[in-house]
Amino acid sequence: MNEFHRLIRCILACALLIVCAACTSIEVRKDEPVSSWVSRDSMKRKSEASARTVHDRIDGRPVKQFFHRHSAILSDGGMPMMVSTPGAGDDVRFAMPGSDGYGSAVALGDGYFLTAAHVPLKGHGGLFCMDKSGKPVVRSYRVVWTEKAADLAILHADVDTPGVKWAKDRSLANGAGIFTFGFGGGEWKPSQGQIISRGPTGDGNRHSDLKLSAPVVAGDSGGPVVTAAGELVGIVTRADYRWVRAFGRAWMRSGSHTTRPDIGMIEGIIAKDRASRKN
C-alpha cells in the first residue's frame, strides 16, 4: 500500500509540474481579490504574447503595422485626442478622454466597423483609426446594427478605411495560428495563439464561437482576430480563464473567444445601410 501511495504522490507531483509549466505564475497577496490578481496575470500574459510577435509578419507587413491600418479604438463619453502625428513606422500616439468605457473594432471598409455589442456604444463617443492614406483620424460614429446574443455590432463613421478580407472556413481548423489586437489595458498591443475549438452561437446559432489560446485583457473586446495571411477570423468577445491557487501562488492558463459572424448576413446589413445613405 505504501508503494501505491508513493506512486500516486509521484503522479500528482508530475501533474502539478506540467500544469505549472503550461501556466504563468504570480505571487498572490493575502486577502487579495481574485479580480486583482487575474487582471495582473492577464496583462503579464498578453505582454509576453505581444513580445513574441516582434519579428512576425501579417500579409507581409510587421504585425503592429498591419493592425494599425485595420483597427480602431472606440471611446464612449468623449472623443479621443491625437497627441502627435506619427511618422512612417512610428507607433500611433493619442490620448483617451475621461469616459464610461472604451473598446476596439476592426475596419470592414467604406467606414464600416465590426465590434462587440458589449462595448459601451451609447452613440456620443468617438472612434480613432487610420484612413486609407495612413493618416490617423478621429470621427464620431453611429450604431448600424447589434445582436447581443452573438455579442456583435456594426458601426459606421465618415472615414475612408481599408477593409480586411474574410478568412475562408477551410483555414480555421483547430491548431491554426491567429493574431489578435486591441486597446486592452490602455495599450494598443497584439497577442497571438491558436484556434482550440469551435461551436455555434447567437440567434438561431447562425454565428460561430471560436475558443483561442491567445490571451486578451479588458479593452481588447471588439478587436480583430486574423490569420497570418491577414484574413479576418472574427472579433475578440471575451477572455477565458482556468486557474489554480495554492501555497501563496496562482497558476493560470487564460485564453479568449472570438465570434465569427455569418458573413453573408453582415454583408447584407452593410449593403442595406449603404444604400439608405445614398438615398
Tab-separated table of N, CA and C in Angstrom, residues 70-150:
chain	number	residue	atom	x	y	z
A	70	HIS	N	-5.825	48.594	-39.828
A	70	HIS	CA	-7.134	47.954	-39.952
A	70	HIS	C	-7.942	47.931	-38.642
A	71	SER	N	-7.429	48.527	-37.586
A	71	SER	CA	-8.121	48.505	-36.292
A	71	SER	C	-8.616	49.891	-35.921
A	72	ALA	N	-9.474	49.934	-34.929
A	72	ALA	CA	-9.979	51.207	-34.416
A	72	ALA	C	-10.135	51.102	-32.908
A	73	ILE	N	-10.110	52.255	-32.266
A	73	ILE	CA	-10.345	52.331	-30.825
A	73	ILE	C	-11.608	53.151	-30.600
A	74	LEU	N	-12.502	52.620	-29.783
A	74	LEU	CA	-13.773	53.282	-29.501
A	74	LEU	C	-13.743	53.887	-28.108
A	75	SER	N	-14.253	55.089	-27.986
A	75	SER	CA	-14.363	55.742	-26.690
A	75	SER	C	-15.790	56.215	-26.495
A	76	ASP	N	-16.337	55.951	-25.329
A	76	ASP	CA	-17.684	56.434	-25.036
A	76	ASP	C	-17.592	57.597	-24.055
A	77	GLY	N	-18.313	58.654	-24.329
A	77	GLY	CA	-18.322	59.799	-23.426
A	77	GLY	C	-17.369	60.898	-23.832
A	78	GLY	N	-16.753	60.789	-24.984
A	78	GLY	CA	-15.843	61.840	-25.435
A	78	GLY	C	-15.021	61.373	-26.621
A	79	MET	N	-14.344	62.313	-27.276
A	79	MET	CA	-13.557	61.998	-28.455
A	79	MET	C	-12.101	61.754	-28.077
A	80	PRO	N	-11.477	60.692	-28.631
A	80	PRO	CA	-10.032	60.515	-28.442
A	80	PRO	C	-9.289	61.709	-29.041
A	81	MET	N	-8.121	62.022	-28.491
A	81	MET	CA	-7.345	63.155	-28.979
A	81	MET	C	-5.959	62.688	-29.405
A	82	MET	N	-5.527	63.102	-30.599
A	82	MET	CA	-4.199	62.753	-31.072
A	82	MET	C	-3.158	63.631	-30.383
A	83	VAL	N	-2.117	62.981	-29.866
A	83	VAL	CA	-1.035	63.723	-29.211
A	83	VAL	C	-0.058	64.239	-30.248
A	84	SER	N	0.234	63.432	-31.253
A	84	SER	CA	1.125	63.861	-32.328
A	84	SER	C	0.824	63.040	-33.564
A	85	THR	N	1.201	63.545	-34.708
A	85	THR	CA	1.031	62.797	-35.942
A	85	THR	C	2.249	61.915	-36.138
A	86	PRO	N	2.079	60.588	-36.186
A	86	PRO	CA	3.238	59.694	-36.263
A	86	PRO	C	3.899	59.723	-37.633
A	87	GLY	N	5.198	59.496	-37.666
A	87	GLY	CA	5.897	59.326	-38.921
A	87	GLY	C	5.768	57.893	-39.387
A	88	ALA	N	6.280	57.591	-40.543
A	88	ALA	CA	6.187	56.232	-41.093
A	88	ALA	C	6.864	55.246	-40.155
A	89	GLY	N	6.133	54.227	-39.798
A	89	GLY	CA	6.691	53.179	-38.940
A	89	GLY	C	6.605	53.473	-37.460
A	90	ASP	N	6.241	54.688	-37.075
A	90	ASP	CA	6.133	55.032	-35.661
A	90	ASP	C	4.815	54.541	-35.093
A	91	ASP	N	4.789	54.348	-33.773
A	91	ASP	CA	3.538	53.993	-33.121
A	91	ASP	C	2.588	55.183	-33.147
A	92	VAL	N	1.299	54.901	-33.269
A	92	VAL	CA	0.293	55.955	-33.226
A	92	VAL	C	0.158	56.431	-31.783
A	93	ARG	N	0.167	57.744	-31.588
A	93	ARG	CA	0.071	58.303	-30.237
A	93	ARG	C	-1.222	59.096	-30.103
A	94	PHE	N	-1.914	58.900	-28.996
A	94	PHE	CA	-3.178	59.593	-28.786
A	94	PHE	C	-3.503	59.555	-27.309
A	95	ALA	N	-4.502	60.297	-26.913
A	95	ALA	CA	-4.947	60.327	-25.518
A	95	ALA	C	-6.439	60.052	-25.477
A	96	MET	N	-6.857	59.233	-24.511
A	96	MET	CA	-8.274	58.936	-24.363
A	96	MET	C	-8.898	59.900	-23.367
A	97	PRO	N	-10.125	60.330	-23.606
A	97	PRO	CA	-10.803	61.219	-22.660
A	97	PRO	C	-11.311	60.437	-21.461
A	98	GLY	N	-11.648	61.165	-20.405
A	98	GLY	CA	-12.342	60.503	-19.316
A	98	GLY	C	-13.693	60.050	-19.839
A	99	SER	N	-13.988	58.751	-19.728
A	99	SER	CA	-15.210	58.243	-20.344
A	99	SER	C	-15.757	57.071	-19.552
A	100	ASP	N	-16.931	56.623	-19.959
A	100	ASP	CA	-17.554	55.486	-19.306
A	100	ASP	C	-16.923	54.164	-19.726
A	101	GLY	N	-16.139	54.159	-20.797
A	101	GLY	CA	-15.524	52.923	-21.240
A	101	GLY	C	-14.917	53.054	-22.615
A	102	TYR	N	-14.197	52.029	-23.007
A	102	TYR	CA	-13.612	52.014	-24.338
A	102	TYR	C	-13.514	50.573	-24.819
A	103	GLY	N	-13.263	50.426	-26.096
A	103	GLY	CA	-13.127	49.094	-26.671
A	103	GLY	C	-12.403	49.193	-27.998
A	104	SER	N	-12.437	48.124	-28.754
A	104	SER	CA	-11.714	48.050	-30.013
A	104	SER	C	-12.671	47.636	-31.129
A	105	ALA	N	-12.197	47.746	-32.373
A	105	ALA	CA	-13.018	47.384	-33.531
A	105	ALA	C	-12.103	47.059	-34.701
A	106	VAL	N	-12.674	46.456	-35.743
A	106	VAL	CA	-11.927	46.165	-36.964
A	106	VAL	C	-12.641	46.818	-38.138
A	107	ALA	N	-11.841	47.377	-39.053
A	107	ALA	CA	-12.401	48.064	-40.218
A	107	ALA	C	-12.803	47.062	-41.294
A	108	LEU	N	-14.035	47.208	-41.796
A	108	LEU	CA	-14.526	46.362	-42.878
A	108	LEU	C	-14.509	47.091	-44.217
A	109	GLY	N	-14.101	48.377	-44.203
A	109	GLY	CA	-14.053	49.158	-45.423
A	109	GLY	C	-15.220	50.120	-45.541
A	110	ASP	N	-15.004	51.234	-46.258
A	110	ASP	CA	-16.054	52.213	-46.518
A	110	ASP	C	-16.639	52.800	-45.232
A	111	GLY	N	-15.816	52.889	-44.196
A	111	GLY	CA	-16.271	53.488	-42.944
A	111	GLY	C	-17.051	52.556	-42.028
A	112	TYR	N	-17.186	51.285	-42.369
A	112	TYR	CA	-17.908	50.326	-41.523
A	112	TYR	C	-16.921	49.565	-40.633
A	113	PHE	N	-17.358	49.335	-39.397
A	113	PHE	CA	-16.518	48.657	-38.409
A	113	PHE	C	-17.333	47.578	-37.703
A	114	LEU	N	-16.678	46.471	-37.393
A	114	LEU	CA	-17.299	45.401	-36.610
A	114	LEU	C	-16.691	45.429	-35.221
A	115	THR	N	-17.544	45.331	-34.190
A	115	THR	CA	-17.068	45.335	-32.818
A	115	THR	C	-17.960	44.437	-31.979
A	116	ALA	N	-17.691	44.391	-30.682
A	116	ALA	CA	-18.501	43.578	-29.762
A	116	ALA	C	-19.656	44.417	-29.229
A	117	ALA	N	-20.824	43.800	-29.115
A	117	ALA	CA	-22.014	44.535	-28.675
A	117	ALA	C	-21.915	44.985	-27.225
A	118	HIS	N	-21.080	44.308	-26.418
A	118	HIS	CA	-20.998	44.703	-25.005
A	118	HIS	C	-20.074	45.897	-24.780
A	119	VAL	N	-19.344	46.315	-25.820
A	119	VAL	CA	-18.539	47.536	-25.719
A	119	VAL	C	-19.493	48.715	-25.557
A	120	PRO	N	-19.200	49.674	-24.667
A	120	PRO	CA	-20.114	50.809	-24.483
A	120	PRO	C	-20.325	51.567	-25.793
A	121	LEU	N	-21.547	51.555	-26.297
A	121	LEU	CA	-21.854	52.181	-27.586
A	121	LEU	C	-23.082	53.073	-27.427
A	122	LYS	N	-22.926	54.127	-26.686
A	122	LYS	CA	-24.070	54.995	-26.427
A	122	LYS	C	-24.261	56.051	-27.509
A	123	GLY	N	-23.335	56.088	-28.468
A	123	GLY	CA	-23.523	56.984	-29.594
A	123	GLY	C	-23.020	58.396	-29.396
A	124	HIS	N	-22.403	58.704	-28.234
A	124	HIS	CA	-21.891	60.063	-28.058
A	124	HIS	C	-20.381	60.050	-27.814
A	125	GLY	N	-19.723	59.020	-28.308
A	125	GLY	CA	-18.278	58.933	-28.174
A	125	GLY	C	-17.588	59.124	-29.505
A	126	GLY	N	-16.357	58.656	-29.581
A	126	GLY	CA	-15.579	58.826	-30.794
A	126	GLY	C	-14.840	57.566	-31.184
A	127	LEU	N	-14.309	57.586	-32.399
A	127	LEU	CA	-13.607	56.442	-32.964
A	127	LEU	C	-12.272	56.929	-33.521
A	128	PHE	N	-11.190	56.251	-33.135
A	128	PHE	CA	-9.843	56.593	-33.597
A	128	PHE	C	-9.368	55.498	-34.541
A	129	CYS	N	-8.919	55.874	-35.746
A	129	CYS	CA	-8.445	54.874	-36.711
A	129	CYS	C	-7.499	55.527	-37.705
A	130	MET	N	-7.046	54.734	-38.672
A	130	MET	CA	-6.211	55.244	-39.761
A	130	MET	C	-7.040	55.187	-41.040
A	131	ASP	N	-7.004	56.265	-41.839
A	131	ASP	CA	-7.743	56.219	-43.092
A	131	ASP	C	-6.907	55.518	-44.167
A	132	LYS	N	-7.426	55.439	-45.384
A	132	LYS	CA	-6.756	54.691	-46.449
A	132	LYS	C	-5.371	55.225	-46.785
A	133	SER	N	-5.154	56.509	-46.558
A	133	SER	CA	-3.856	57.110	-46.857
A	133	SER	C	-2.841	56.883	-45.738
A	134	GLY	N	-3.312	56.302	-44.622
A	134	GLY	CA	-2.427	56.080	-43.482
A	134	GLY	C	-2.440	57.208	-42.481
A	135	LYS	N	-3.324	58.174	-42.660
A	135	LYS	CA	-3.422	59.311	-41.749
A	135	LYS	C	-4.311	58.953	-40.560
A	136	PRO	N	-3.857	59.222	-39.327
A	136	PRO	CA	-4.705	58.960	-38.155
A	136	PRO	C	-5.824	59.994	-38.056
A	137	VAL	N	-7.034	59.534	-37.816
A	137	VAL	CA	-8.183	60.434	-37.750
A	137	VAL	C	-9.068	60.066	-36.565
A	138	VAL	N	-9.858	61.027	-36.130
A	138	VAL	CA	-10.855	60.820	-35.086
A	138	VAL	C	-12.215	61.204	-35.648
A	139	ARG	N	-13.189	60.324	-35.489
A	139	ARG	CA	-14.516	60.576	-36.033
A	139	ARG	C	-15.589	60.145	-35.025
A	140	SER	N	-16.735	60.774	-35.134
A	140	SER	CA	-17.901	60.264	-34.405
A	140	SER	C	-18.430	59.059	-35.173
A	141	TYR	N	-19.231	58.254	-34.529
A	141	TYR	CA	-19.769	57.054	-35.183
A	141	TYR	C	-21.243	56.899	-34.843
A	142	ARG	N	-21.911	56.075	-35.621
A	142	ARG	CA	-23.300	55.714	-35.310
A	142	ARG	C	-23.401	54.186	-35.307
A	143	VAL	N	-24.318	53.688	-34.525
A	143	VAL	CA	-24.541	52.242	-34.425
A	143	VAL	C	-25.518	51.833	-35.524
A	144	VAL	N	-25.078	50.944	-36.405
A	144	VAL	CA	-25.898	50.468	-37.514
A	144	VAL	C	-26.750	49.280	-37.107
A	145	TRP	N	-26.148	48.350	-36.340
A	145	TRP	CA	-26.831	47.076	-36.020
A	145	TRP	C	-26.142	46.424	-34.838
A	146	THR	N	-26.911	45.739	-34.005
A	146	THR	CA	-26.351	44.949	-32.909
A	146	THR	C	-27.119	43.635	-32.774
A	147	GLU	N	-26.428	42.622	-32.300
A	147	GLU	CA	-27.048	41.363	-31.905
A	147	GLU	C	-26.376	40.919	-30.612
A	148	LYS	N	-27.057	41.146	-29.491
A	148	LYS	CA	-26.459	40.873	-28.191
A	148	LYS	C	-26.179	39.393	-27.969
A	149	ALA	N	-27.025	38.522	-28.531
A	149	ALA	CA	-26.842	37.080	-28.331
A	149	ALA	C	-25.507	36.595	-28.889
A	150	ALA	N	-25.034	37.221	-29.951
A	150	ALA	CA	-23.753	36.851	-30.554
A	150	ALA	C	-22.648	37.822	-30.170
